[in-house]
Tab-separated table of C-alpha atoms in Angstrom:
chain	number	residue	atom	x	y	z
A	38	UNK	CA	-8.487	3.819	11.861
A	39	UNK	CA	-11.459	2.805	13.977
A	40	UNK	CA	-12.578	0.752	16.938
A	41	UNK	CA	-12.033	-2.986	17.175
A	42	UNK	CA	-15.744	-3.699	16.932
A	43	UNK	CA	-16.787	-1.328	14.160
A	44	UNK	CA	-13.752	-2.122	12.043
A	45	UNK	CA	-11.555	0.169	9.982
A	46	UNK	CA	-11.866	0.820	6.246
A	47	UNK	CA	-9.707	2.959	3.994
A	48	UNK	CA	-12.626	5.129	2.930
A	49	UNK	CA	-13.973	5.756	6.421
A	50	UNK	CA	-11.030	5.512	8.794
A	51	UNK	CA	-8.229	6.462	6.440
A	52	UNK	CA	-6.586	3.069	6.423
A	53	UNK	CA	-5.611	0.215	8.703
A	54	UNK	CA	-7.277	-3.200	8.930
A	55	UNK	CA	-11.010	-3.645	8.531
A	56	UNK	CA	-11.181	-5.477	11.845
A	57	UNK	CA	-9.142	-7.423	14.378
A	58	UNK	CA	-9.425	-10.732	12.523
A	59	UNK	CA	-8.546	-9.171	9.187
A	60	UNK	CA	-5.334	-7.754	10.610
A	61	UNK	CA	-4.365	-11.183	11.916
A	62	UNK	CA	-4.398	-12.515	8.361
A	63	UNK	CA	-2.952	-9.330	6.882
A	64	UNK	CA	-0.525	-7.771	9.387
A	65	UNK	CA	0.843	-5.576	6.586
A	66	UNK	CA	-2.321	-3.497	6.868
A	67	UNK	CA	-1.021	-2.223	10.198
A	68	UNK	CA	2.372	-0.588	9.489
A	69	UNK	CA	2.255	1.200	12.845
A	70	UNK	CA	1.600	-2.076	14.682
A	71	UNK	CA	-1.789	-0.674	15.656
A	72	UNK	CA	-4.796	-1.385	13.420
A	73	UNK	CA	-6.830	0.931	15.660
A	74	UNK	CA	-4.678	3.956	14.851
A	75	UNK	CA	-6.371	6.365	12.458
A	76	UNK	CA	-4.364	7.880	9.618
A	77	UNK	CA	-2.657	4.677	8.554
A	78	UNK	CA	-2.099	4.421	4.783
A	79	UNK	CA	-4.850	2.390	3.086
A	80	UNK	CA	-3.873	-1.181	2.351
A	81	UNK	CA	-4.188	-2.544	-1.237
A	82	UNK	CA	-6.429	-5.357	0.010
A	83	UNK	CA	-9.076	-2.854	1.137
A	84	UNK	CA	-11.666	-1.907	-1.452
């Protein structure tokens, strides 16, 4: 997870979308319908 501005990466936040715009293109990165929620499973698209 992470804040909208700083973004959210699998390595740092534990999963979710890297940022707001990234989630818009890849909604699957936010299974809990909240890209800001920490603890989401890392998405395959994240490196």
